[in-house]
Amino acid sequence: MILCTSVSCKEQVTIAEAQKLTISEGFENPLGFYDETPSFSWQLPVSEGVSSQSAYQIVVASSPDLLPDHADLWDSKKQQTAQSTWVEYGGAALQSRQNVYWQVKYWNQDHESSKWSEINQFELGLLNNSDWNAKWIGLDTKKEKVIGSQDNILHRPQYLRKGFELSNDVASARLYITAKGVFDVAINGEDVSDDVMPPGYTPYKVRIETLTYDVTDLIESGQNTIGIEVAAGWHSGRLGWMKAYWSDTETPKVLAQLELIMKDGSKAMILSDETWKGTTNGPIRVSEIYDGETYDANLEMPNWTTNNFDDRSWEAVNAFPVTEDIRLEPKRHTTVKTKIELGTQDVVEKEGTAIFDLQQNMVGVPLLKVPMKKGQTLKIRFAEKLSPDGTFYTENYRSAQSTNYYIASEDGVIEWMPKFTFHGFQYVELSGYDTSKTPSKDWVTGLVQYSDFEENGTFTSSHEKLNQLQSNIVWGLRGNFFDIPTDCPQRDERMGWTADAQVFAPASMFNADVYKFWASWMQSVGESQYDNGGVPWVVPDVLFNNKVSAGWGDACTIIPWKIYLRTGDKKILEENFETMTGWVKYHESVTKNYISKMGFFADWLQPLPENGDNKGDTSKSLIGTAFFAHSANLTAKTAKALGKAEAFEKYNALYKTVANAFENKFFENGKVKDVAETQTSYLLALAFGLLSEEHEANAKRHLLEKIAEADNHLRTGFLGTPLLSEVLDATGEIELMYKILFNETYPSWFYSINQGATTIWERWNSYSKDEGFNPMKMNSLNHYAYGAIGEWMYERIAGIAPLEPGYKAIRIAPVPKEPLTSAAASLNTPYGKVSSSWEIKDGIFSLNVVVPPNTTAKVVVPGSVETFEENDAIEKISAETEKAEFLVQPGNYIFKSKL
Ligand code: BGC
């Protein structure tokens, strides 16, 4: 073996090149990128001779022609390290509009060098407000109350346009654009993108995201036209049940800057400014997130985004310069797109009304192809479920009208979908169509819309209902990752409720590539933090009520830590550390002798509370104190990971002090005292490590008693439920956890499945076949919180968990129990795909594992191991009658044991 220590050393190129090159939170060749100091990640190929990395070299240049030998931006030089993820860029900070090219090579465990990877590329967006010469433009839309069913309207959608002439041919064109509202843009009659409701939802008073589009192919030499539609969206529409608005006074606006480089090298800019014209007399009459959209085809304006249109009757727009108070930043995660199309499965017609059933509760819009007669108004209603008598159940939309109208301008089949609204539904009801035609399935297609991420993990098992639960979790994710993590997608909320987010984040990270999504929302959390350190109930904080709740605000410590464990990227910790310390300080400010007085939602929606309250029976003070300790602990761990020794000492000591106070106040010999004894009080104490060691066993015993009292059922709400599996697992009560998970009766996960759920419900009993809908109007049928159980399904039933942050070391330790006979999961980790798949046949347990390159796995095989492949890559660490442990190098292996 020849050890190459310098680049000049003669290297044999024998091994396959690095793959899946990404920057920062997982972007591949992005345009309009946000990060001026990105990090670089890559994966080693699954290939013979590649097991780990001993060194890497990254080269970064302003032109592909300079690579690899003349990198003018940065050359990492050969670095002797196994690090292949989140390598920080070491060159000068990148600039707005900059084009960057990079490639990487690595050396394997035998110090053999790979070829250089393919060249990857990214281009920065506009990083500073001062980059914007364009002005915010819009018409002076008045607040209007539109009579009819949609009576909460503020602003009519606007149509804005501008013609411009170019004397030269275009070499490249970028459109930088955003809105106070939501927009859709076309150039010369062509859609610029298929983004849904950009720019998305951020704390608008602090930061608005901007998009960058490559429009080179849309620009023509000579005359051109750009046209933009803008509607209220989250910015100027009502949000929240209290009808809150980000801006009560400011009308929706757009900001657009088209930058052109001509073939002769000259530059030009087309800016949104007072020379643009606009109208509110276009076909979209009304569009609001909660209430829906009204489209009048009689008002269509053919060709309005082309040169071939006369806008003399349009008004001049108002224009306002960009100021410094609201930061304009390139969007730091992916926009919402139409990701899946669902066909109608069943149609029922009754007296001119047709109900279309998609057989899956979903979020997005319908694509309608419906025969109509001129002058008819098609009414389009939505429901998540039908009442037992076949009528539409819409009570749970509360004040959200969630209704669309389409007014036909001629006879024939219309093809239409709403543009600036979305709905949560399984059923679509149409009335007002041409009743001489029989409704057919192709009239309605469900377009499923969510932030554009890829699915990243899989889980299946031998049990149909467990597989349905997995499907419901995934549909909860698809339904509630609409630019921000929402509590629910259908009623007059759809807000970034912080507890819902923190309990579901780990399960979401397994199922989908959502690091960018969470990192972006966590930025909004930091920006929404109150001056006193409090973290609001919802982010972006549209409730404007200055209120906090334990278990909700703690999203700011829990989510970054959980993301760090799954990605290994310290940037998420760095970015959020200040928010964490501020929040811990806030916790402390509402305590007396470290006992919390923080109130609010408590163990929200706990089933069967004795006090009959949504907030459950567990003491609020106990919950507040437990989360105070937990957040202090996570802040201490974060400080340690970031090498902040002093801060670690401080927060670790605080954690211990609070834990001690917690135990003295609420426990005696491991038994809850003076407040209601609930499953959740024991779960918090045990999960967060708040009891002295000698009392833990007792606490566990009391928890088991509480569970037995409930006939082995859970009695937990939003805060307790995610801890149930964690605590029972850690205390060895895996059989009991299986029992609780596989329960069919209320309250349990399978109970909702038995009642027909295709998503996760807000309440354990949102609906039952015997009793119908829960009488509470707060009754979402698409609320991902209880999908938190996914974390345990993947990590323990299938058995894949990170042993070191980012899965650099992986634990594969499935726990097979009745009634399962098989389970399998796979996950794309930062290092590549890991999988674990097990089966029991004739008493023999066989486990197939795939360990990705540049990692190692600790595989724990239950039972007495009969065979494992004799292989250098597998080292037996221990063997007992009940289990054996192996240290496993990258590759694909099978283990067999007798259970
Ligand atoms: C939301 C939540 C949220 C809760 C706060 C509800 O209206 O839908 O899921 O966490 O309020 O208690």
JSON list of N, CA, C and O in Angstrom, two decimals, residues 150-178:
[
{"chain": "A", "resi": 150, "resn": "GLN", "atom": "N", "xyz": [-68.42, 34.06, 0.62]},
{"chain": "A", "resi": 150, "resn": "GLN", "atom": "CA", "xyz": [-67.05, 34.40, 1.01]},
{"chain": "A", "resi": 150, "resn": "GLN", "atom": "C", "xyz": [-67.05, 35.84, 1.48]},
{"chain": "A", "resi": 150, "resn": "GLN", "atom": "O", "xyz": [-66.80, 36.75, 0.71]},
{"chain": "A", "resi": 151, "resn": "ASP", "atom": "N", "xyz": [-67.34, 36.04, 2.73]},
{"chain": "A", "resi": 151, "resn": "ASP", "atom": "CA", "xyz": [-67.54, 37.42, 3.15]},
{"chain": "A", "resi": 151, "resn": "ASP", "atom": "C", "xyz": [-66.40, 37.95, 4.00]},
{"chain": "A", "resi": 151, "resn": "ASP", "atom": "O", "xyz": [-66.55, 38.90, 4.74]},
{"chain": "A", "resi": 152, "resn": "ASN", "atom": "N", "xyz": [-65.24, 37.35, 3.88]},
{"chain": "A", "resi": 152, "resn": "ASN", "atom": "CA", "xyz": [-64.12, 37.83, 4.68]},
{"chain": "A", "resi": 152, "resn": "ASN", "atom": "C", "xyz": [-63.03, 38.42, 3.82]},
{"chain": "A", "resi": 152, "resn": "ASN", "atom": "O", "xyz": [-61.87, 38.42, 4.19]},
{"chain": "A", "resi": 153, "resn": "ILE", "atom": "N", "xyz": [-63.37, 38.88, 2.65]},
{"chain": "A", "resi": 153, "resn": "ILE", "atom": "CA", "xyz": [-62.36, 39.27, 1.68]},
{"chain": "A", "resi": 153, "resn": "ILE", "atom": "C", "xyz": [-61.77, 40.62, 2.00]},
{"chain": "A", "resi": 153, "resn": "ILE", "atom": "O", "xyz": [-62.47, 41.56, 2.35]},
{"chain": "A", "resi": 154, "resn": "LEU", "atom": "N", "xyz": [-60.49, 40.74, 1.84]},
{"chain": "A", "resi": 154, "resn": "LEU", "atom": "CA", "xyz": [-59.85, 42.03, 2.03]},
{"chain": "A", "resi": 154, "resn": "LEU", "atom": "C", "xyz": [-59.51, 42.69, 0.71]},
{"chain": "A", "resi": 154, "resn": "LEU", "atom": "O", "xyz": [-59.86, 43.82, 0.46]},
{"chain": "A", "resi": 155, "resn": "HIS", "atom": "N", "xyz": [-58.73, 42.00, -0.10]},
{"chain": "A", "resi": 155, "resn": "HIS", "atom": "CA", "xyz": [-58.18, 42.64, -1.30]},
{"chain": "A", "resi": 155, "resn": "HIS", "atom": "C", "xyz": [-58.49, 41.81, -2.55]},
{"chain": "A", "resi": 155, "resn": "HIS", "atom": "O", "xyz": [-58.29, 40.61, -2.55]},
{"chain": "A", "resi": 156, "resn": "ARG", "atom": "N", "xyz": [-58.93, 42.49, -3.59]},
{"chain": "A", "resi": 156, "resn": "ARG", "atom": "CA", "xyz": [-59.11, 41.82, -4.88]},
{"chain": "A", "resi": 156, "resn": "ARG", "atom": "C", "xyz": [-57.76, 41.42, -5.42]},
{"chain": "A", "resi": 156, "resn": "ARG", "atom": "O", "xyz": [-56.81, 42.22, -5.37]},
{"chain": "A", "resi": 157, "resn": "PRO", "atom": "N", "xyz": [-57.64, 40.26, -6.03]},
{"chain": "A", "resi": 157, "resn": "PRO", "atom": "CA", "xyz": [-56.40, 39.93, -6.73]},
{"chain": "A", "resi": 157, "resn": "PRO", "atom": "C", "xyz": [-56.12, 40.95, -7.83]},
{"chain": "A", "resi": 157, "resn": "PRO", "atom": "O", "xyz": [-57.04, 41.50, -8.44]},
{"chain": "A", "resi": 158, "resn": "GLN", "atom": "N", "xyz": [-54.85, 41.19, -8.06]},
{"chain": "A", "resi": 158, "resn": "GLN", "atom": "CA", "xyz": [-54.44, 42.20, -9.05]},
{"chain": "A", "resi": 158, "resn": "GLN", "atom": "C", "xyz": [-53.68, 41.55, -10.19]},
{"chain": "A", "resi": 158, "resn": "GLN", "atom": "O", "xyz": [-53.01, 40.54, -10.00]},
{"chain": "A", "resi": 159, "resn": "TYR", "atom": "N", "xyz": [-53.78, 42.20, -11.32]},
{"chain": "A", "resi": 159, "resn": "TYR", "atom": "CA", "xyz": [-53.01, 41.80, -12.51]},
{"chain": "A", "resi": 159, "resn": "TYR", "atom": "C", "xyz": [-52.12, 42.98, -12.88]},
{"chain": "A", "resi": 159, "resn": "TYR", "atom": "O", "xyz": [-52.60, 44.09, -13.06]},
{"chain": "A", "resi": 160, "resn": "LEU", "atom": "N", "xyz": [-50.82, 42.74, -12.95]},
{"chain": "A", "resi": 160, "resn": "LEU", "atom": "CA", "xyz": [-49.86, 43.81, -13.19]},
{"chain": "A", "resi": 160, "resn": "LEU", "atom": "C", "xyz": [-49.03, 43.45, -14.43]},
{"chain": "A", "resi": 160, "resn": "LEU", "atom": "O", "xyz": [-48.67, 42.29, -14.61]},
{"chain": "A", "resi": 161, "resn": "ARG", "atom": "N", "xyz": [-48.78, 44.43, -15.27]},
{"chain": "A", "resi": 161, "resn": "ARG", "atom": "CA", "xyz": [-48.02, 44.11, -16.48]},
{"chain": "A", "resi": 161, "resn": "ARG", "atom": "C", "xyz": [-47.13, 45.25, -16.93]},
{"chain": "A", "resi": 161, "resn": "ARG", "atom": "O", "xyz": [-47.33, 46.40, -16.57]},
{"chain": "A", "resi": 162, "resn": "LYS", "atom": "N", "xyz": [-46.15, 44.85, -17.76]},
{"chain": "A", "resi": 162, "resn": "LYS", "atom": "CA", "xyz": [-45.22, 45.84, -18.29]},
{"chain": "A", "resi": 162, "resn": "LYS", "atom": "C", "xyz": [-44.66, 45.31, -19.61]},
{"chain": "A", "resi": 162, "resn": "LYS", "atom": "O", "xyz": [-44.24, 44.15, -19.69]},
{"chain": "A", "resi": 163, "resn": "GLY", "atom": "N", "xyz": [-44.66, 46.14, -20.65]},
{"chain": "A", "resi": 163, "resn": "GLY", "atom": "CA", "xyz": [-44.01, 45.79, -21.90]},
{"chain": "A", "resi": 163, "resn": "GLY", "atom": "C", "xyz": [-42.65, 46.47, -21.97]},
{"chain": "A", "resi": 163, "resn": "GLY", "atom": "O", "xyz": [-42.48, 47.56, -21.42]},
{"chain": "A", "resi": 164, "resn": "PHE", "atom": "N", "xyz": [-41.70, 45.83, -22.60]},
{"chain": "A", "resi": 164, "resn": "PHE", "atom": "CA", "xyz": [-40.38, 46.45, -22.71]},
{"chain": "A", "resi": 164, "resn": "PHE", "atom": "C", "xyz": [-39.69, 45.95, -23.98]},
{"chain": "A", "resi": 164, "resn": "PHE", "atom": "O", "xyz": [-39.97, 44.86, -24.47]},
{"chain": "A", "resi": 165, "resn": "GLU", "atom": "N", "xyz": [-38.81, 46.79, -24.48]},
{"chain": "A", "resi": 165, "resn": "GLU", "atom": "CA", "xyz": [-38.16, 46.45, -25.74]},
{"chain": "A", "resi": 165, "resn": "GLU", "atom": "C", "xyz": [-36.66, 46.28, -25.52]},
{"chain": "A", "resi": 165, "resn": "GLU", "atom": "O", "xyz": [-36.03, 47.05, -24.80]},
{"chain": "A", "resi": 166, "resn": "LEU", "atom": "N", "xyz": [-36.11, 45.25, -26.15]},
{"chain": "A", "resi": 166, "resn": "LEU", "atom": "CA", "xyz": [-34.67, 45.01, -26.04]},
{"chain": "A", "resi": 166, "resn": "LEU", "atom": "C", "xyz": [-34.06, 45.15, -27.42]},
{"chain": "A", "resi": 166, "resn": "LEU", "atom": "O", "xyz": [-34.58, 44.60, -28.40]},
{"chain": "A", "resi": 167, "resn": "SER", "atom": "N", "xyz": [-32.96, 45.86, -27.49]},
{"chain": "A", "resi": 167, "resn": "SER", "atom": "CA", "xyz": [-32.38, 46.12, -28.80]},
{"chain": "A", "resi": 167, "resn": "SER", "atom": "C", "xyz": [-31.35, 45.05, -29.16]},
{"chain": "A", "resi": 167, "resn": "SER", "atom": "O", "xyz": [-30.78, 45.08, -30.24]},
{"chain": "A", "resi": 168, "resn": "ASN", "atom": "N", "xyz": [-31.12, 44.14, -28.26]},
{"chain": "A", "resi": 168, "resn": "ASN", "atom": "CA", "xyz": [-30.06, 43.17, -28.45]},
{"chain": "A", "resi": 168, "resn": "ASN", "atom": "C", "xyz": [-30.56, 41.76, -28.16]},
{"chain": "A", "resi": 168, "resn": "ASN", "atom": "O", "xyz": [-31.61, 41.59, -27.54]},
{"chain": "A", "resi": 169, "resn": "ASP", "atom": "N", "xyz": [-29.81, 40.74, -28.54]},
{"chain": "A", "resi": 169, "resn": "ASP", "atom": "CA", "xyz": [-30.18, 39.38, -28.17]},
{"chain": "A", "resi": 169, "resn": "ASP", "atom": "C", "xyz": [-29.70, 39.09, -26.75]},
{"chain": "A", "resi": 169, "resn": "ASP", "atom": "O", "xyz": [-28.65, 39.57, -26.33]},
{"chain": "A", "resi": 170, "resn": "VAL", "atom": "N", "xyz": [-30.49, 38.27, -26.06]},
{"chain": "A", "resi": 170, "resn": "VAL", "atom": "CA", "xyz": [-30.18, 38.00, -24.66]},
{"chain": "A", "resi": 170, "resn": "VAL", "atom": "C", "xyz": [-29.30, 36.77, -24.51]},
{"chain": "A", "resi": 170, "resn": "VAL", "atom": "O", "xyz": [-29.56, 35.74, -25.12]},
{"chain": "A", "resi": 171, "resn": "ALA", "atom": "N", "xyz": [-28.26, 36.90, -23.71]},
{"chain": "A", "resi": 171, "resn": "ALA", "atom": "CA", "xyz": [-27.41, 35.74, -23.42]},
{"chain": "A", "resi": 171, "resn": "ALA", "atom": "C", "xyz": [-27.91, 35.04, -22.16]},
{"chain": "A", "resi": 171, "resn": "ALA", "atom": "O", "xyz": [-27.94, 33.81, -22.08]},
{"chain": "A", "resi": 172, "resn": "SER", "atom": "N", "xyz": [-28.28, 35.83, -21.17]},
{"chain": "A", "resi": 172, "resn": "SER", "atom": "CA", "xyz": [-28.83, 35.20, -19.97]},
{"chain": "A", "resi": 172, "resn": "SER", "atom": "C", "xyz": [-29.75, 36.18, -19.25]},
{"chain": "A", "resi": 172, "resn": "SER", "atom": "O", "xyz": [-29.53, 37.40, -19.29]},
{"chain": "A", "resi": 173, "resn": "ALA", "atom": "N", "xyz": [-30.79, 35.63, -18.63]},
{"chain": "A", "resi": 173, "resn": "ALA", "atom": "CA", "xyz": [-31.77, 36.48, -17.95]},
{"chain": "A", "resi": 173, "resn": "ALA", "atom": "C", "xyz": [-32.19, 35.83, -16.64]},
{"chain": "A", "resi": 173, "resn": "ALA", "atom": "O", "xyz": [-32.49, 34.65, -16.58]},
{"chain": "A", "resi": 174, "resn": "ARG", "atom": "N", "xyz": [-32.18, 36.63, -15.59]},
{"chain": "A", "resi": 174, "resn": "ARG", "atom": "CA", "xyz": [-32.64, 36.17, -14.28]},
{"chain": "A", "resi": 174, "resn": "ARG", "atom": "C", "xyz": [-33.78, 37.07, -13.83]},
{"chain": "A", "resi": 174, "resn": "ARG", "atom": "O", "xyz": [-33.66, 38.30, -13.88]},
{"chain": "A", "resi": 175, "resn": "LEU", "atom": "N", "xyz": [-34.82, 36.44, -13.34]},
{"chain": "A", "resi": 175, "resn": "LEU", "atom": "CA", "xyz": [-35.90, 37.21, -12.72]},
{"chain": "A", "resi": 175, "resn": "LEU", "atom": "C", "xyz": [-35.82, 37.01, -11.22]},
{"chain": "A", "resi": 175, "resn": "LEU", "atom": "O", "xyz": [-35.93, 35.88, -10.72]},
{"chain": "A", "resi": 176, "resn": "TYR", "atom": "N", "xyz": [-35.58, 38.09, -10.48]},
{"chain": "A", "resi": 176, "resn": "TYR", "atom": "CA", "xyz": [-35.63, 38.08, -9.02]},
{"chain": "A", "resi": 176, "resn": "TYR", "atom": "C", "xyz": [-36.98, 38.64, -8.64]},
{"chain": "A", "resi": 176, "resn": "TYR", "atom": "O", "xyz": [-37.37, 39.72, -9.12]},
{"chain": "A", "resi": 177, "resn": "ILE", "atom": "N", "xyz": [-37.70, 37.95, -7.80]},
{"chain": "A", "resi": 177, "resn": "ILE", "atom": "CA", "xyz": [-39.09, 38.38, -7.59]},
{"chain": "A", "resi": 177, "resn": "ILE", "atom": "C", "xyz": [-39.61, 37.93, -6.23]},
{"chain": "A", "resi": 177, "resn": "ILE", "atom": "O", "xyz": [-39.21, 36.88, -5.70]},
{"chain": "A", "resi": 178, "resn": "THR", "atom": "N", "xyz": [-40.50, 38.73, -5.68]},
{"chain": "A", "resi": 178, "resn": "THR", "atom": "CA", "xyz": [-41.21, 38.32, -4.46]},
{"chain": "A", "resi": 178, "resn": "THR", "atom": "C", "xyz": [-42.49, 39.14, -4.35]},
{"chain": "A", "resi": 178, "resn": "THR", "atom": "O", "xyz": [-42.79, 39.95, -5.22]}
]
